[in-house]
Short mmCIF file of C-alpha atoms in Angstrom, two decimals:
data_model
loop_
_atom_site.label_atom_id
_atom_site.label_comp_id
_atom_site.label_asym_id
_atom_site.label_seq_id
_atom_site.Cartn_x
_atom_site.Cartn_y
_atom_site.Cartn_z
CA UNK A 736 0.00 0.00 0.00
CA UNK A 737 2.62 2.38 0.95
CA UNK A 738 6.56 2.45 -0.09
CA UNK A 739 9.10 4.93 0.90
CA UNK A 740 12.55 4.26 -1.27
CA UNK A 741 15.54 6.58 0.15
CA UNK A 742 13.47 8.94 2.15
CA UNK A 743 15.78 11.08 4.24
CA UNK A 744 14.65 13.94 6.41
CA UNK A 745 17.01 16.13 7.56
CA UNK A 746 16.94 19.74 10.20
CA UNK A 747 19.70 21.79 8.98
CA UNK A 748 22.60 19.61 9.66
CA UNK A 749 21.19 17.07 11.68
CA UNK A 750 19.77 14.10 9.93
CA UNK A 751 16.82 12.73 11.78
CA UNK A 752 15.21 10.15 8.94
CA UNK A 753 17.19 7.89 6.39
CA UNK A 754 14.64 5.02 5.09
CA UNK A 755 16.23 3.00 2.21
CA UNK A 756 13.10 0.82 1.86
CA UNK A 757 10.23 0.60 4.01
CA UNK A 758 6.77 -1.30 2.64
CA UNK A 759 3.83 -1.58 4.38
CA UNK A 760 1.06 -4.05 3.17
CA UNK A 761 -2.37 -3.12 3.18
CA UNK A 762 -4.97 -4.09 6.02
CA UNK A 763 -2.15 -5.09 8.16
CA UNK A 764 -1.74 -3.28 11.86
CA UNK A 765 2.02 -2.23 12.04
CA UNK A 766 3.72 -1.21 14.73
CA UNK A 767 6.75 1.51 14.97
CA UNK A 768 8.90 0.50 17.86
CA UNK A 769 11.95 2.56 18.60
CA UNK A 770 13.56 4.70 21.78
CA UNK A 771 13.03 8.60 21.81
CA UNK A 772 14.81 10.36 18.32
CA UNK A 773 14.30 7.29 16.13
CA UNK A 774 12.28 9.44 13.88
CA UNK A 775 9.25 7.41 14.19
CA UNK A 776 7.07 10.82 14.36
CA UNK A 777 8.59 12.28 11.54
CA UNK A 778 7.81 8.97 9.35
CA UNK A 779 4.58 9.50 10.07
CA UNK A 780 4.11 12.94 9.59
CA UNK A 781 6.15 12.50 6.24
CA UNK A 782 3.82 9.50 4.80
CA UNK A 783 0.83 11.83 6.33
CA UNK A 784 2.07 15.01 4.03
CA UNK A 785 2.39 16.93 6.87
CA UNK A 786 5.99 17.67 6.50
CA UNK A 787 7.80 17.37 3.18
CA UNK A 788 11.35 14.70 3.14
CA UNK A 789 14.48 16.78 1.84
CA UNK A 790 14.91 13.62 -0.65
CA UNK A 791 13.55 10.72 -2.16
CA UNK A 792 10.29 9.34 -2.83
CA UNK A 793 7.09 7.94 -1.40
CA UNK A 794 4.30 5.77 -3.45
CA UNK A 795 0.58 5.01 -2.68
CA UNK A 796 -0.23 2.22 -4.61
CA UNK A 797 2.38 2.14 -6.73
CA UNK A 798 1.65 5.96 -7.10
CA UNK A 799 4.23 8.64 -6.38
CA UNK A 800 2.77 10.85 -3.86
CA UNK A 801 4.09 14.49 -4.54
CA UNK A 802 4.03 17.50 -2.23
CA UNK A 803 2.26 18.24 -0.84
CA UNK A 804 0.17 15.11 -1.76
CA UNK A 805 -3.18 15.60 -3.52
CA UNK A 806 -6.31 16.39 -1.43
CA UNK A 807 -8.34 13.23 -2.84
CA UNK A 808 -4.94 10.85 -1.12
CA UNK A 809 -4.88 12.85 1.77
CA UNK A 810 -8.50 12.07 2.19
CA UNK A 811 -7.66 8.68 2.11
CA UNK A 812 -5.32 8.44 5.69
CA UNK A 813 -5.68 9.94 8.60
CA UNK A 814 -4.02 10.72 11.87
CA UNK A 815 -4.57 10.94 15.64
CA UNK A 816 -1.83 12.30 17.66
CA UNK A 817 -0.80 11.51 21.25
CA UNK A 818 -2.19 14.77 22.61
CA UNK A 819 -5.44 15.43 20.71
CA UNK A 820 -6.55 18.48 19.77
CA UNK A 821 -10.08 18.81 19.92
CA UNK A 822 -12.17 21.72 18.15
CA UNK A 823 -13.98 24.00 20.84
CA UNK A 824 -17.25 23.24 19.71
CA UNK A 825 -19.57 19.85 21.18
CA UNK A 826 -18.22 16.23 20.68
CA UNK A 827 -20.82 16.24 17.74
CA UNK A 828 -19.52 18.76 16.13
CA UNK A 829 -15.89 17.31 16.00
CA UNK A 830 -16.94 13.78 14.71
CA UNK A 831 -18.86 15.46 11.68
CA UNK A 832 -16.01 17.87 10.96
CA UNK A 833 -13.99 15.45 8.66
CA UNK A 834 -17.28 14.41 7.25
CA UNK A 835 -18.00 18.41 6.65
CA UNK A 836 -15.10 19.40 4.53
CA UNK A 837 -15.60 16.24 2.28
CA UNK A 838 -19.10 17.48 1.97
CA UNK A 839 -20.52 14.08 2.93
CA UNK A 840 -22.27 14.77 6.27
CA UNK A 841 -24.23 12.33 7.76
CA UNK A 842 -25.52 12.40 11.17
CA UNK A 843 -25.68 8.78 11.72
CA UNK A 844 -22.00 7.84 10.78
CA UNK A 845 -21.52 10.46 13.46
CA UNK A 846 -23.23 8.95 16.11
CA UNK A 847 -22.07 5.34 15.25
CA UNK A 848 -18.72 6.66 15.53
CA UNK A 849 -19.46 7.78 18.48
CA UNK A 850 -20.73 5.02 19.92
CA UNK A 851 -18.03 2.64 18.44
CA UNK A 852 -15.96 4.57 20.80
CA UNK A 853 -18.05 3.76 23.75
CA UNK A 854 -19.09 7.44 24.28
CA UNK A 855 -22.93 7.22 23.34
CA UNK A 856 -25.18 10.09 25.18
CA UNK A 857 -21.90 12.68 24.91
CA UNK A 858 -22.53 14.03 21.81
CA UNK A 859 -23.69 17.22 23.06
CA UNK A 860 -20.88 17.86 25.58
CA UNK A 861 -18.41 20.07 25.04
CA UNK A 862 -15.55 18.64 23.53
CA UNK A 863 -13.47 20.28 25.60
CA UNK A 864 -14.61 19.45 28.97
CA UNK A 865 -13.42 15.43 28.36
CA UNK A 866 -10.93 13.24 30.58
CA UNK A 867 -7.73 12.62 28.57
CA UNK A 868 -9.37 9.09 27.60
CA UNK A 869 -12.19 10.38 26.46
CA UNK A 870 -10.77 12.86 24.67
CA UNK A 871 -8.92 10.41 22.45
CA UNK A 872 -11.45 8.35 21.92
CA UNK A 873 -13.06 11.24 20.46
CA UNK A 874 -10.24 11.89 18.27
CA UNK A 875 -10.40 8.29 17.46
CA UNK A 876 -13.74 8.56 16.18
CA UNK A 877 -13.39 11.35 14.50
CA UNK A 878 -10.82 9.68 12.13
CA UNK A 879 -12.52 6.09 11.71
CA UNK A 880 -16.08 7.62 10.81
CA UNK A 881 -13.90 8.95 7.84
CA UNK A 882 -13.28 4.97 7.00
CA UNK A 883 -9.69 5.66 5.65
CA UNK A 884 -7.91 3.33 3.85
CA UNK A 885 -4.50 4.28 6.09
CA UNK A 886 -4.78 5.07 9.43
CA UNK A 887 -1.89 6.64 11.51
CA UNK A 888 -1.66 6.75 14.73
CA UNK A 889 1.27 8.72 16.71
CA UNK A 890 1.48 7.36 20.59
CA UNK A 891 -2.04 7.44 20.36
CA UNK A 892 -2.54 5.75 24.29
CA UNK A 893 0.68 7.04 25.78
CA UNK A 894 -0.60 9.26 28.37
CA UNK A 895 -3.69 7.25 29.35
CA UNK A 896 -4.69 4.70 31.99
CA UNK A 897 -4.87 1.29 31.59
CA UNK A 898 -8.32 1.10 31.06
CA UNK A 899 -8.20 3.54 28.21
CA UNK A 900 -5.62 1.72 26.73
CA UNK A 901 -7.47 -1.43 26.33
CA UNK A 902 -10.27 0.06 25.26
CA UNK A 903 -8.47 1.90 22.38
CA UNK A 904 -6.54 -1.59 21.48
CA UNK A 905 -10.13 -3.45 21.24
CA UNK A 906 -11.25 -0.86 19.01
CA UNK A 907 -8.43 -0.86 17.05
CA UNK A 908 -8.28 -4.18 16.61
CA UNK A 909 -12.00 -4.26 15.30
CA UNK A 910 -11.71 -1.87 13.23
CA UNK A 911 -8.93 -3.87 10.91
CA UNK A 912 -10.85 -6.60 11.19
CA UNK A 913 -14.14 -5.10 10.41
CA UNK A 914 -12.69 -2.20 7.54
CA UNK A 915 -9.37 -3.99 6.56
CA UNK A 916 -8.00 -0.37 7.88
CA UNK A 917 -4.49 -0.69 7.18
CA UNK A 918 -3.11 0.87 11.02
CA UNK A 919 0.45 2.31 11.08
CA UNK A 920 0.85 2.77 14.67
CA UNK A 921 3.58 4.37 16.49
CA UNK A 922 4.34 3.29 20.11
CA UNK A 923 7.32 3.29 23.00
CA UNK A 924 5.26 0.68 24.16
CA UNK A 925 6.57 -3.02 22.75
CA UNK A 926 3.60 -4.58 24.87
CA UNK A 927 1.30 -2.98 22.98
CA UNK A 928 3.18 -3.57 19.95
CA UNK A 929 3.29 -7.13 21.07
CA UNK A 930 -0.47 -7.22 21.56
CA UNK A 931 -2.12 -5.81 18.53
CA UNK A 932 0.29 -5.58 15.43
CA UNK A 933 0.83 -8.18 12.91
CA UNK A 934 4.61 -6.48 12.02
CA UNK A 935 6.76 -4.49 13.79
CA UNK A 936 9.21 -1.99 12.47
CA UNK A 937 12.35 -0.97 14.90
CA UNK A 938 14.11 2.10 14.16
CA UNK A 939 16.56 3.72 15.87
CA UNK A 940 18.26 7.10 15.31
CA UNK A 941 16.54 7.54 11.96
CA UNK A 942 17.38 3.88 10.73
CA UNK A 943 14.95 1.02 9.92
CA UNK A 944 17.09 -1.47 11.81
CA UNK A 945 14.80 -4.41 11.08
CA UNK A 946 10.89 -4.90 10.19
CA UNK A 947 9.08 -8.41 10.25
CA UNK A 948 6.42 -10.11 11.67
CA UNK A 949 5.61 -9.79 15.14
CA UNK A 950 5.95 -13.22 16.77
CA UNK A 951 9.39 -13.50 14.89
CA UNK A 952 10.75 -10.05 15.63
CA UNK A 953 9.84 -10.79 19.40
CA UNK A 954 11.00 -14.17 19.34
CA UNK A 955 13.93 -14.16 16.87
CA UNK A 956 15.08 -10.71 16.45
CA UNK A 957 17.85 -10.52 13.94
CA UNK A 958 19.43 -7.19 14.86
CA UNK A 959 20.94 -7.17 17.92
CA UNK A 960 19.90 -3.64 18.90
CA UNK A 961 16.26 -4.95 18.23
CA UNK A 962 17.15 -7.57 20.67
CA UNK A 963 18.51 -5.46 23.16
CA UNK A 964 15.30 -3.07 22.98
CA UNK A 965 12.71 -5.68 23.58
CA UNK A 966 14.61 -7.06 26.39
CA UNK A 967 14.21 -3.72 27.94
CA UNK A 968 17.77 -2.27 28.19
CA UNK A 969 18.69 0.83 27.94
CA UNK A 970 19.71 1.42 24.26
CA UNK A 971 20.35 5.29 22.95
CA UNK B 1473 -11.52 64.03 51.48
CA UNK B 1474 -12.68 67.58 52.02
CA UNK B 1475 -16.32 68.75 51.41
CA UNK B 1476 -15.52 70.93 48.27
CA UNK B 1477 -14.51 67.46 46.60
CA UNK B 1478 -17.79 65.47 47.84
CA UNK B 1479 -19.93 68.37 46.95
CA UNK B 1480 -18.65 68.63 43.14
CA UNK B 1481 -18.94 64.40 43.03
CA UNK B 1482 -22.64 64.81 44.43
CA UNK B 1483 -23.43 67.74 41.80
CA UNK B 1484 -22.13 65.30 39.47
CA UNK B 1485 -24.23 62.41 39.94
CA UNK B 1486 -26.94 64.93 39.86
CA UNK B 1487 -25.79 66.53 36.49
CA UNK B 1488 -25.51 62.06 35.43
CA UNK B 1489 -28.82 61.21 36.71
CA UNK B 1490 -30.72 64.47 35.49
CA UNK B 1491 -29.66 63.52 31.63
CA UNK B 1492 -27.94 67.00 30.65
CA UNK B 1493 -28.49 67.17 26.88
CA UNK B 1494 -25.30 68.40 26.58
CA UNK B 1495 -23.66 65.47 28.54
CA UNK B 1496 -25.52 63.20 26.02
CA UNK B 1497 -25.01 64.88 23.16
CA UNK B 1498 -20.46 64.68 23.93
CA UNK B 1499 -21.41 60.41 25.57
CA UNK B 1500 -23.12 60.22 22.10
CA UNK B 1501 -20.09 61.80 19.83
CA UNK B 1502 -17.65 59.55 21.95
CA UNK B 1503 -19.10 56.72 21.49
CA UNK B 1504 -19.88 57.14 17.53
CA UNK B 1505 -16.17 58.30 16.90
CA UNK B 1506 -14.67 55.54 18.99
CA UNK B 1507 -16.86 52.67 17.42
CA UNK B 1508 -17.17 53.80 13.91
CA UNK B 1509 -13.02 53.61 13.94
CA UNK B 1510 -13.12 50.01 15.92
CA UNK B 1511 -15.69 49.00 13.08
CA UNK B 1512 -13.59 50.60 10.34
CA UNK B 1513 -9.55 49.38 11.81
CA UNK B 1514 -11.60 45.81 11.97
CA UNK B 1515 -12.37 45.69 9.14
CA UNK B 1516 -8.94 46.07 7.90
CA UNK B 1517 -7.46 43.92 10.84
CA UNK B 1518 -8.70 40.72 11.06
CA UNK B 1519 -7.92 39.87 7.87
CA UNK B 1520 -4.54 41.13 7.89
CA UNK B 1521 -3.83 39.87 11.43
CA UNK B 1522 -5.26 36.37 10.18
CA UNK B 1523 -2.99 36.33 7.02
CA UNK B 1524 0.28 37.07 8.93
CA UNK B 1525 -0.75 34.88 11.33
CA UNK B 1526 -0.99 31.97 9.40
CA UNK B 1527 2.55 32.83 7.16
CA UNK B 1528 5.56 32.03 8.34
CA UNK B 1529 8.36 33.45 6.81
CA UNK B 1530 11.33 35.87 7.13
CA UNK B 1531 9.25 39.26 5.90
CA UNK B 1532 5.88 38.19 8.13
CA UNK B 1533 8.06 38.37 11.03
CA UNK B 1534 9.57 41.65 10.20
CA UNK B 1535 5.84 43.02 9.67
CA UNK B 1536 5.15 42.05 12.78
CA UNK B 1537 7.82 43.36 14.65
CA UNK B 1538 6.27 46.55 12.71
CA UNK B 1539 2.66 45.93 14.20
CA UNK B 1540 4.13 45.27 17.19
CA UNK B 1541 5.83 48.64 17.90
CA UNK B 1542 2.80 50.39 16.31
CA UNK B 1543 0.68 48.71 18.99
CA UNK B 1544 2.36 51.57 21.62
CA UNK B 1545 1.68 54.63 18.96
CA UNK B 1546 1.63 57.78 21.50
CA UNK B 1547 -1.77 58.61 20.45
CA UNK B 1548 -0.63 62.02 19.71
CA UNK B 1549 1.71 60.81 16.83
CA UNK B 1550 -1.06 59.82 15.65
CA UNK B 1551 -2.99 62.78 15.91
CA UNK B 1552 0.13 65.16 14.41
CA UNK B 1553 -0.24 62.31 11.42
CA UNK B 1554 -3.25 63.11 10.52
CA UNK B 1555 -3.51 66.49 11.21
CA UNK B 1556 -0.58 66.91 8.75
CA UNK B 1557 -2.47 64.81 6.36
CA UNK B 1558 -5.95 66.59 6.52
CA UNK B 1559 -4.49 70.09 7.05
CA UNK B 1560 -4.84 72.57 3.96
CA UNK B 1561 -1.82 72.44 2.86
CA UNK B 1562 -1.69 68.36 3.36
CA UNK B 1563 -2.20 65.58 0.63
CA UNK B 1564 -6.10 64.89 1.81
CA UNK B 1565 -6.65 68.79 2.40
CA UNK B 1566 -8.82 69.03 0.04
CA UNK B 1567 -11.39 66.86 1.45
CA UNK B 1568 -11.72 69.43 3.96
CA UNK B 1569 -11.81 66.66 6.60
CA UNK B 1570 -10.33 68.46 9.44
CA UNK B 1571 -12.12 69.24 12.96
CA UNK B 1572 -14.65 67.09 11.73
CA UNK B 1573 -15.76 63.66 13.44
CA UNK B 1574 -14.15 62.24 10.74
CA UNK B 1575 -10.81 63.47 11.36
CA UNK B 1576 -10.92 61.49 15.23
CA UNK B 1577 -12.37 58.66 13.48
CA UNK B 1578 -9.12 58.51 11.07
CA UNK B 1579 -7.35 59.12 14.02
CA UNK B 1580 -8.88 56.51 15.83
CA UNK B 1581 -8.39 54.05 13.26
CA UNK B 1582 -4.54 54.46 13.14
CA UNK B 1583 -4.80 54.18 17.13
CA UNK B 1584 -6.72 50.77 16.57
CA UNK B 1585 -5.63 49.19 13.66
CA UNK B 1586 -1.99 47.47 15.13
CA UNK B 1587 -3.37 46.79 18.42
CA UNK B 1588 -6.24 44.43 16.74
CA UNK B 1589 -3.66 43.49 13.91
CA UNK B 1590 -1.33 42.53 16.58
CA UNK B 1591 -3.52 40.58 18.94
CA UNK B 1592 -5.56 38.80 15.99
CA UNK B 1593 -1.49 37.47 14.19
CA UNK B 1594 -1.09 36.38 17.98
CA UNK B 1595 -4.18 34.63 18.51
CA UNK B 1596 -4.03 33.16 14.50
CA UNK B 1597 -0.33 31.71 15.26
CA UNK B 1598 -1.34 30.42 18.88
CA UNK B 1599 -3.94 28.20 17.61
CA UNK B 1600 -2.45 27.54 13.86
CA UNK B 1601 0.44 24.99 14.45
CA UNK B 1602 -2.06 22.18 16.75
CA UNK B 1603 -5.54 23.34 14.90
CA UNK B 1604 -4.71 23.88 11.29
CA UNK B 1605 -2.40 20.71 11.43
CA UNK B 1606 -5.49 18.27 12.87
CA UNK B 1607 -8.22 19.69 10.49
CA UNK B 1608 -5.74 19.19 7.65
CA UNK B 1609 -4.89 15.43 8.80
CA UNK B 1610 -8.63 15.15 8.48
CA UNK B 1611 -9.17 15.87 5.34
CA UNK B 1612 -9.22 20.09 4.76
CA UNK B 1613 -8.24 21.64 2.57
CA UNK B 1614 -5.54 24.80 2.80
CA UNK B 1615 -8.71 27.18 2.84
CA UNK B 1616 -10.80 24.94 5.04
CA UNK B 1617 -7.72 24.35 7.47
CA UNK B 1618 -7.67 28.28 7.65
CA UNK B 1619 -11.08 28.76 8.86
CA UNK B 1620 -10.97 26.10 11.42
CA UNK B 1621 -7.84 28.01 12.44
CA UNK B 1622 -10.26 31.45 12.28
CA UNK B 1623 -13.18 29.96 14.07
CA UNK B 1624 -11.26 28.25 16.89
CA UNK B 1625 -9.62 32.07 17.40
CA UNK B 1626 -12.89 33.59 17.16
CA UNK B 1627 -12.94 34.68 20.66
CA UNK B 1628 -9.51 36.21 20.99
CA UNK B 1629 -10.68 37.99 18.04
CA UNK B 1630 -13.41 39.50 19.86
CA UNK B 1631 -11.18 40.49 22.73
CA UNK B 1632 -9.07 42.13 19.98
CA UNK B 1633 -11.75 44.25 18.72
CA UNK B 1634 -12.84 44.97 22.46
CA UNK B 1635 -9.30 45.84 24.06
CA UNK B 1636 -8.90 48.26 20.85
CA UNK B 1637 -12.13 49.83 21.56
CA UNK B 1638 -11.14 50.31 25.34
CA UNK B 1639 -7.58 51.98 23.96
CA UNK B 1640 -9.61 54.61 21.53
CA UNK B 1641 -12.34 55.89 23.78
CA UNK B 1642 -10.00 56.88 26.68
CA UNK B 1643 -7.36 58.39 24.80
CA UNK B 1644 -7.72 62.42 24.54
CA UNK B 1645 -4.40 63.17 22.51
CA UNK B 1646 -5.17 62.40 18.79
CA UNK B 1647 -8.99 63.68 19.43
CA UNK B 1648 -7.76 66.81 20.59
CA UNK B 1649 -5.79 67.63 18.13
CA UNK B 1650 -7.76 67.00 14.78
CA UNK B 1651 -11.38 67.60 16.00
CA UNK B 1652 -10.36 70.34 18.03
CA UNK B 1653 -12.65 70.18 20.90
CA UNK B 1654 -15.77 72.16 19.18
CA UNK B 1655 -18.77 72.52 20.94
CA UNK B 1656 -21.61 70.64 19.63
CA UNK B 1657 -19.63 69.47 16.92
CA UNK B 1658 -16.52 67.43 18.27
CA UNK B 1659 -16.28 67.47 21.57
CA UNK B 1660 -16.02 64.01 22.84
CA UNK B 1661 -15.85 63.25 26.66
CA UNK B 1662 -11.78 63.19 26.92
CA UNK B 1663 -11.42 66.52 25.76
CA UNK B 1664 -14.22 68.09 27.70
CA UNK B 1665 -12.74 67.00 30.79
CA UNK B 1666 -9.80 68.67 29.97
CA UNK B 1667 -11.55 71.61 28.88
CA UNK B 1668 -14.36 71.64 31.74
CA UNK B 1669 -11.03 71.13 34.43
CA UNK B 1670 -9.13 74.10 32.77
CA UNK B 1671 -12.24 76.44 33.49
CA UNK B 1672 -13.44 75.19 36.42
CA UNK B 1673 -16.89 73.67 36.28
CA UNK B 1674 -15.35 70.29 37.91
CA UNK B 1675 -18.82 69.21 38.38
CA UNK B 1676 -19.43 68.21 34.38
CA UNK B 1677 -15.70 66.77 33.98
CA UNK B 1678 -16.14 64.65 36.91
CA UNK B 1679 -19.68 63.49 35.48
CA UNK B 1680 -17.76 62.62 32.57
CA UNK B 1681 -15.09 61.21 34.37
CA UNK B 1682 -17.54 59.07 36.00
CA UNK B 1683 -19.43 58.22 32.57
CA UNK B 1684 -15.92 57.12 31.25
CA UNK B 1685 -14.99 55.13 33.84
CA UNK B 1686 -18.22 53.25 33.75
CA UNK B 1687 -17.53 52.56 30.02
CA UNK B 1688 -14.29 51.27 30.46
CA UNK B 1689 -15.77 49.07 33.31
CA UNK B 1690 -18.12 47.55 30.82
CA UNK B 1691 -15.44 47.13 28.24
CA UNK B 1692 -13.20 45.62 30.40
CA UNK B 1693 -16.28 43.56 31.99
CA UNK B 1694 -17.21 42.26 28.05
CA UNK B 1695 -13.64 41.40 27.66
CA UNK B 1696 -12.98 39.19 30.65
CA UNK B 1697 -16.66 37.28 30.40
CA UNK B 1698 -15.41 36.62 26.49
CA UNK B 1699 -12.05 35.63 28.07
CA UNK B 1700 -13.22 33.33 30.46
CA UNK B 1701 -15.55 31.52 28.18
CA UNK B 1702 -12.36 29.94 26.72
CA UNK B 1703 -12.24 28.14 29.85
CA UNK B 1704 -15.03 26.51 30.08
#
């Protein structure tokens, strides 16, 4: 679905991305592992056309994206971010707003979004009166009642409780199973990696330092950096 | 506080409450002048302040710093401005402009115009980077990313528009000096508390005084209610 070939993102001097070859299959939930500074962010933000890569080239498809990308492929993927930002209007009103600029509204995507999300009866709150959990469940739903083909998710449960987290997992989960979303998920988390993604990708320090399946990453890793992360040392 | 002082705040309260036509009459002009050039530098400064607020590059910021040192424009620089520019001999003499409500209301709008520039860049850029970014990840496009941007600023716009309003009406410099003060015709309550202390009659400027004060309590009270809606 997605193939980045010599994508290199660089500050200035300081060279944050450099992706020979990364391919990500469609319907499949990936996960990003990697410490702080692997450039797992930026990857995102780069396949999301939010920020542009000083070189080389990204395809959809088999379709080179250019930037910024098209408006009919950006409608295609979405994100959520680990601190969402809500709209200051009701819950309603944020759900619908994807919907709204596509010029497709319909009120009872909306409300099965919401619901999806486990937040039936809120639509009338004010979005910005919601716990943290809530919150991103909100964002959540706002992205999925778009039914994007790509959905991207940066440390989407890293500042929630436990209960949250499972919650968004479940849903998660259900949703590729349900949609065949294709879930690029980025998390510091390898337990969560562990628990919902199919393949893993490890990066470290801008590098794709290995990318496989799950159970044999985990089990077998080949890299020995990859190792060392998911036996929890301390790797910079 | 001595009786003379008491006695000239009672008269005043008197003069207040017994509707002097002539009190009305410079409340009225004030108020006309001050929001007719809030209206008019509003016009002009939301979208400006929006459109530097969402750029980012190396001549936005040097406009800004601009707007920024505008925003402190001794109000009369401003007057001497357009006193020079309305005066016969001036470029706009010829509209014949001067010591007319329209020459405060220019004045005005030069007093206005960076201060609700200013604050609507600020409030654009504060909410651009996290707004504009989501509502493009969810589909926008530029123009629709831009109005999210606008409508989640809305009420720092507002307080803009309000805090620019509360700088015009209480300043007396630029008023003075291109409406001159006239009787019936551009006296506004700034300058006839000046006028009214200079000869005397302390009673009508401290009516006025009083009047002002009010006004600027119910400006300020608009802008803090606005303000504190954003907390929810």
């Amino acid at each position: 679905m997605i193939e980045l070939k010599n994508i290199v993102k660089s500050y200035g001097e300081k060279e944050v991305l450099n992706i020979e070859s990364l391919k990500i299959s469609r319907g499949k939930i990936c996960g990003i592992m990697g410490p702080s500074g692997a450039g797992k962010s930026t990857l995102l933000r780069i396949i999301n056309g939010l920020e542009k890569p000083t070189s080389g080239s990204i395809y959809f498809d088999g379709k080179k994206v250019s930037f910024p990308p098209e408006l009919s492929l950006r409608r295609r993927m979405t994100m959520v971010f680990q601190k969402p930002v809500l709209f200051s209007t009701t819950v309603y009103n944020n759900v619908i707003y994807g919907l709204k600029v596509r010029g497709r509204e319909n009120r009872q995507k909306v409300l099965q979004a919401i619901e999806f999300v486990g937040l039936k009866g809120m639509e009338k709150r004010n979005a910005l009166s919601l716990s943290g959990g809530e919150a991103q469940r909100i964002a959540l739903a706002r992205a999925i009642v778009l039914e994007p083909e790509l959905l991207l998710l940066d440390e989407p449960t890293a500042n929630l409780d436990p209960a949250n987290v499972e919650i968004i997992e479940n849903l998660l989960l259900e949703l590729n199973s349900k949609k065949n979303t294709t879930i690029l998920i980025v998390t510091h988390n390898i337990f969560q990696a562990k628990r919902i993604s199919e393949e893993v990708v490890f990066m470290k320090n801008g590098f794709v330092i290995e990318k496989g399946p799950t159970n044999k990453v985990f089990s077998r890793p080949s890299a020995s950096q990859t190792a060392a992360f998911i036996k929890g040392e301390m790797i910079f | 506080m001595n009786e003379g002082f008491l006695n000239n705040l009672w008269n005043a309260l008197q003069l207040i409450l017994a509707w002097d036509t002539e009190l009305v009459r410079i409340v009225g002009l004030s108020l006309f002048v001050s929001g007719a050039a809030v209206l008019i530098a509003a016009l002009f400064a939301i979208p400006l302040g929006t459109f530097l607020g969402l750029k980012n590059s190396k001549w936005v910021r040097y406009i800004s710093k601009i707007i920024y040192t505008f925003m402190g424009l001794p109000p009369v620089v401003a007057g001497l401005v357009v006193f020079l520019l309305l005066s016969k001999s001036g470029p706009l003499g010829i509209l014949e402009l001067l010591w007319t409500p329209w020459a405060m209301i220019i004045a005005q709008v030069m007093l206005a115009l960076p201060i609700i520039t200013g604050l609507t860049m600020t409030a654009i850029k504060s909410k651009d980077q996290a707004i504009g970014k989501t509502a493009l990840t969810l589909g926008a496009s530029k123009y629709q990313a831009a109005l999210a941007v606008i409508r989640e600023a809305r009420i720092a716009i507002i307080s803009a528009i309000v805090a620019g309003l509360g700088r015009v009406i209480a300043e007396v410099g630029a008023v003075m000096m291109v409406g001159g003060n006239i009787q019936g015709k551009t006296r506004v309550m700034t300058t006839a508390i000046v006028l009214e202390t200079r000869k005397g009659n302390f009673e009508m400027a401290l009516s006025l005084g009083i009047i002002l004060l009010v006004l600027a309590f119910i400006i300020n009270s608009i802008l803090m209610t606005i303000q504190g809606e954003k907390d929810y």
